[in-house]
Amino acid sequence: FKKYDLNMNENEFEIINNSAKFEKLKKIVIENSKFLLSILIIILLSIVGFFIYNDVKKKNRIKISEKYNKLLVSENLNDNVDELIEIILERDKTYSPLALYYIIDNNLAVTDDEINRYFDIIINEVGLEENLKYLNIYKMSLFNAQLENEIEFLKIIEPLLKSENIWKSHGLYLLGEYYYAKGDKIKSKKYFNEIVLNKNTNSKIKMEAQKRIQRDLS
């Protein structure tokens, strides 16, 4: 009987202990109910907001796509400049760069300073993937390759040359041609040689650099 009573006491103690823990937890929940409710509301609003944001973004992207495709079939290109600029300022990863390329390729009535400003937006504000970002730095450099001011041109193309990327060899080749056109064969050969010696260089670019060195700079 003593053993049975002892077991009962232990069971009763465990029940009382669990009950005390539950009451303590209940008290904590009650005391912090406003805070916990606020956290729950914030989480729910964040989830709802996320889905609403993605839905709005998707619908907006469809509108931009329709607007861009409509402009492509227009007869008078210069009448579309303002709308193309609006697409650029939408900062869309796909259609903003395409709108800028369209302006450049068709020589529409936009100043060089404006085009460079739009390149800056696409490179720094659109959130492009790394390779696409470097592609646009190369395109911006190509657009400005006629600059007489060497410092300004180097400032534009420099980010392309600072890291290993698939467009670096294109940038080096552009620099080689830039200095060759200016009559500076020493600097021109330097960049063409860098292309040839770089193991990661695009094979076609390397071949063209070798031809230039052998034909004009040997």
Tab-separated table of C-alpha atoms in Angstrom:
chain	number	residue	atom	x	y	z
A	1	PHE	CA	0.000	0.000	0.000
A	2	LYS	CA	2.823	2.389	0.743
A	3	LYS	CA	4.257	1.844	-2.723
A	4	TYR	CA	0.847	2.502	-4.326
A	5	ASP	CA	0.395	5.689	-2.299
A	6	LEU	CA	3.840	6.891	-3.321
A	7	ASN	CA	3.008	6.408	-7.024
A	8	MET	CA	-0.240	8.286	-6.566
A	9	ASN	CA	1.641	11.164	-4.971
A	10	GLU	CA	4.071	11.288	-7.849
A	11	ASN	CA	1.207	11.283	-10.383
A	12	GLU	CA	-0.632	13.990	-8.488
A	13	PHE	CA	2.546	16.048	-8.325
A	14	GLU	CA	3.036	15.724	-12.099
A	15	ILE	CA	-0.578	16.761	-12.766
A	16	ILE	CA	-0.237	19.777	-10.471
A	17	ASN	CA	3.084	20.705	-12.045
A	18	ASN	CA	1.663	20.489	-15.593
A	19	SER	CA	-1.361	22.493	-14.519
A	20	ALA	CA	0.900	25.192	-13.081
A	21	LYS	CA	2.900	25.340	-16.315
A	22	PHE	CA	-0.302	25.645	-18.350
A	23	GLU	CA	-1.620	28.436	-16.131
A	24	LYS	CA	1.716	30.239	-16.403
A	25	LEU	CA	1.684	29.929	-20.205
A	26	LYS	CA	-1.941	31.036	-20.304
A	27	LYS	CA	-1.081	34.089	-18.222
A	28	ILE	CA	1.813	34.990	-20.550
A	29	VAL	CA	-0.449	34.663	-23.603
A	30	ILE	CA	-3.165	36.806	-22.024
A	31	GLU	CA	-0.690	39.463	-20.927
A	32	ASN	CA	0.866	39.594	-24.411
A	33	SER	CA	-2.312	39.011	-26.414
A	34	LYS	CA	-2.255	42.484	-28.019
A	35	PHE	CA	1.363	42.081	-29.077
A	36	LEU	CA	0.802	38.576	-30.471
A	37	LEU	CA	-2.321	39.740	-32.288
A	38	SER	CA	-0.371	42.614	-33.823
A	39	ILE	CA	2.356	40.211	-35.027
A	40	LEU	CA	-0.278	37.899	-36.531
A	41	ILE	CA	-1.978	40.811	-38.323
A	42	ILE	CA	1.377	42.035	-39.678
A	43	ILE	CA	2.200	38.558	-41.012
A	44	LEU	CA	-1.217	38.204	-42.652
A	45	LEU	CA	-1.027	41.695	-44.186
A	46	SER	CA	2.477	40.964	-45.476
A	47	ILE	CA	1.279	37.764	-47.181
A	48	VAL	CA	-1.753	39.497	-48.703
A	49	GLY	CA	0.378	42.491	-49.725
A	50	PHE	CA	2.912	40.211	-51.390
A	51	PHE	CA	0.257	38.551	-53.551
A	52	ILE	CA	-1.390	41.888	-54.400
A	53	TYR	CA	1.994	43.418	-55.321
A	54	ASN	CA	2.868	40.482	-57.598
A	55	ASP	CA	-0.564	40.624	-59.236
A	56	VAL	CA	-0.284	44.388	-59.888
A	57	LYS	CA	3.271	43.951	-61.150
A	58	LYS	CA	2.177	41.170	-63.528
A	59	LYS	CA	-0.721	43.245	-64.904
A	60	ASN	CA	1.547	46.282	-65.312
A	61	ARG	CA	4.094	44.167	-67.194
A	62	ILE	CA	1.387	42.962	-69.590
A	63	LYS	CA	0.416	46.608	-70.238
A	64	ILE	CA	4.058	47.557	-70.912
A	65	SER	CA	4.430	44.582	-73.264
A	66	GLU	CA	1.283	45.509	-75.199
A	67	LYS	CA	2.374	49.150	-75.389
A	68	TYR	CA	5.857	48.255	-76.654
A	69	ASN	CA	4.581	45.814	-79.294
A	70	LYS	CA	2.049	48.381	-80.491
A	71	LEU	CA	4.825	50.954	-80.981
A	72	LEU	CA	6.846	48.538	-83.130
A	73	VAL	CA	4.234	48.522	-85.893
A	74	SER	CA	3.771	52.298	-85.937
A	75	GLU	CA	4.708	54.060	-89.176
A	76	ASN	CA	6.044	57.363	-87.820
A	77	LEU	CA	8.791	56.347	-85.410
A	78	ASN	CA	9.601	59.807	-84.035
A	79	ASP	CA	5.999	60.202	-82.859
A	80	ASN	CA	6.648	57.324	-80.451
A	81	VAL	CA	9.696	58.744	-78.677
A	82	ASP	CA	7.816	59.984	-75.605
A	83	GLU	CA	6.062	56.638	-75.159
A	84	LEU	CA	9.329	54.736	-75.565
A	85	ILE	CA	10.889	56.959	-72.901
A	86	GLU	CA	7.917	56.210	-70.623
A	87	ILE	CA	8.662	52.490	-71.060
A	88	ILE	CA	12.326	53.088	-70.153
A	89	LEU	CA	11.251	54.959	-67.012
A	90	GLU	CA	9.034	52.029	-65.994
A	91	ARG	CA	12.334	50.295	-65.126
A	92	ASP	CA	11.165	46.955	-66.498
A	93	LYS	CA	13.947	44.361	-66.855
A	94	THR	CA	12.876	43.333	-70.366
A	95	TYR	CA	11.086	46.200	-72.065
A	96	SER	CA	13.031	49.184	-70.702
A	97	PRO	CA	16.325	48.054	-72.337
A	98	LEU	CA	14.459	47.080	-75.535
A	99	ALA	CA	12.860	50.528	-75.744
A	100	LEU	CA	16.271	52.199	-75.415
A	101	TYR	CA	17.826	49.919	-78.069
A	102	TYR	CA	14.908	50.740	-80.366
A	103	ILE	CA	15.568	54.480	-79.967
A	104	ILE	CA	19.285	54.033	-80.714
A	105	ASP	CA	18.881	51.599	-83.627
A	106	ASN	CA	16.365	53.876	-85.354
A	107	ASN	CA	18.245	57.138	-84.674
A	108	LEU	CA	15.200	58.714	-83.086
A	109	ALA	CA	15.217	62.322	-81.933
A	110	VAL	CA	16.861	61.892	-78.533
A	111	THR	CA	20.095	63.641	-77.480
A	112	ASP	CA	23.250	61.722	-76.555
A	113	ASP	CA	23.050	63.056	-72.996
A	114	GLU	CA	19.498	61.726	-72.630
A	115	ILE	CA	20.489	58.315	-73.990
A	116	ASN	CA	23.388	58.128	-71.541
A	117	ARG	CA	21.019	59.045	-68.717
A	118	TYR	CA	18.660	56.235	-69.753
A	119	PHE	CA	21.607	53.807	-69.898
A	120	ASP	CA	22.459	54.820	-66.322
A	121	ILE	CA	18.887	54.041	-65.245
A	122	ILE	CA	18.946	50.616	-66.912
A	123	ILE	CA	22.393	49.723	-65.559
A	124	ASN	CA	21.920	50.994	-62.000
A	125	GLU	CA	18.185	51.033	-61.225
A	126	VAL	CA	16.435	48.205	-63.107
A	127	GLY	CA	18.039	45.323	-61.173
A	128	LEU	CA	19.349	43.390	-64.158
A	129	GLU	CA	21.204	40.103	-63.819
A	130	GLU	CA	24.971	40.541	-63.811
A	131	ASN	CA	25.608	39.481	-67.431
A	132	LEU	CA	22.812	41.729	-68.723
A	133	LYS	CA	24.157	44.611	-66.674
A	134	TYR	CA	27.612	44.194	-68.260
A	135	LEU	CA	25.995	43.877	-71.696
A	136	ASN	CA	24.413	47.296	-71.203
A	137	ILE	CA	27.703	48.777	-70.007
A	138	TYR	CA	29.247	47.471	-73.237
A	139	LYS	CA	26.380	48.897	-75.327
A	140	MET	CA	26.767	52.249	-73.558
A	141	SER	CA	30.520	52.165	-74.262
A	142	LEU	CA	29.861	51.304	-77.896
A	143	PHE	CA	27.426	54.207	-78.166
A	144	ASN	CA	30.056	56.582	-76.748
A	145	ALA	CA	33.022	55.210	-78.730
A	146	GLN	CA	33.115	58.409	-80.811
A	147	LEU	CA	33.940	60.528	-77.738
A	148	GLU	CA	37.077	62.614	-78.141
A	149	ASN	CA	37.395	62.935	-74.380
A	150	GLU	CA	39.428	59.844	-73.445
A	151	ILE	CA	38.824	60.242	-69.687
A	152	GLU	CA	35.047	60.297	-70.147
A	153	PHE	CA	35.137	57.231	-72.383
A	154	LEU	CA	37.345	55.291	-69.939
A	155	LYS	CA	35.005	56.216	-67.105
A	156	ILE	CA	32.094	54.637	-69.012
A	157	ILE	CA	33.885	51.415	-70.018
A	158	GLU	CA	35.929	50.909	-66.817
A	159	PRO	CA	33.316	48.829	-64.882
A	160	LEU	CA	33.331	46.315	-67.750
A	161	LEU	CA	37.082	45.745	-67.387
A	162	LYS	CA	37.303	45.501	-63.603
A	163	SER	CA	35.854	41.987	-63.298
A	164	GLU	CA	35.809	38.777	-65.286
A	165	ASN	CA	32.615	38.652	-67.336
A	166	ILE	CA	31.622	37.436	-70.794
A	167	TRP	CA	31.605	40.977	-72.207
A	168	LYS	CA	35.077	41.957	-70.997
A	169	SER	CA	36.846	40.794	-74.192
A	170	HIS	CA	34.346	42.833	-76.244
A	171	GLY	CA	35.222	45.860	-74.129
A	172	LEU	CA	38.969	45.303	-74.586
A	173	TYR	CA	38.485	44.983	-78.354
A	174	LEU	CA	36.486	48.213	-78.391
A	175	LEU	CA	39.298	49.945	-76.507
A	176	GLY	CA	41.861	48.580	-78.970
A	177	GLU	CA	39.825	49.978	-81.875
A	178	TYR	CA	39.242	53.254	-80.023
A	179	TYR	CA	42.973	53.920	-79.625
A	180	TYR	CA	43.729	52.632	-83.126
A	181	ALA	CA	41.273	55.206	-84.548
A	182	LYS	CA	43.002	57.898	-82.468
A	183	GLY	CA	46.378	56.848	-83.921
A	184	ASP	CA	47.759	55.585	-80.592
A	185	LYS	CA	49.110	52.215	-81.757
A	186	ILE	CA	50.973	51.484	-78.517
A	187	LYS	CA	47.809	51.567	-76.390
A	188	SER	CA	45.834	49.858	-79.145
A	189	LYS	CA	48.280	46.933	-79.273
A	190	LYS	CA	48.268	46.702	-75.481
A	191	TYR	CA	44.534	45.947	-75.386
A	192	PHE	CA	44.599	43.591	-78.366
A	193	ASN	CA	47.473	41.673	-76.714
A	194	GLU	CA	45.472	41.447	-73.484
A	195	ILE	CA	42.657	39.791	-75.440
A	196	VAL	CA	45.036	37.261	-77.023
A	197	LEU	CA	46.695	36.372	-73.700
A	198	ASN	CA	43.456	35.990	-71.739
A	199	LYS	CA	42.382	32.309	-71.572
A	200	ASN	CA	38.715	33.257	-71.081
A	201	THR	CA	38.507	35.424	-74.199
A	202	ASN	CA	35.739	34.835	-76.725
A	203	SER	CA	37.373	32.795	-79.553
A	204	LYS	CA	36.045	35.019	-82.351
A	205	ILE	CA	37.192	38.174	-80.573
A	206	LYS	CA	40.625	36.604	-80.008
A	207	MET	CA	40.921	35.744	-83.711
A	208	GLU	CA	40.000	39.314	-84.724
A	209	ALA	CA	42.526	40.746	-82.246
A	210	GLN	CA	45.274	38.506	-83.653
A	211	LYS	CA	44.418	39.646	-87.183
A	212	ARG	CA	44.592	43.301	-86.138
A	213	ILE	CA	47.978	42.838	-84.463
A	214	GLN	CA	49.485	40.924	-87.396
A	215	ARG	CA	48.032	43.170	-90.074
A	216	ASP	CA	48.404	46.638	-88.559
A	217	LEU	CA	50.366	46.548	-85.312
A	218	SER	CA	53.222	44.063	-85.771
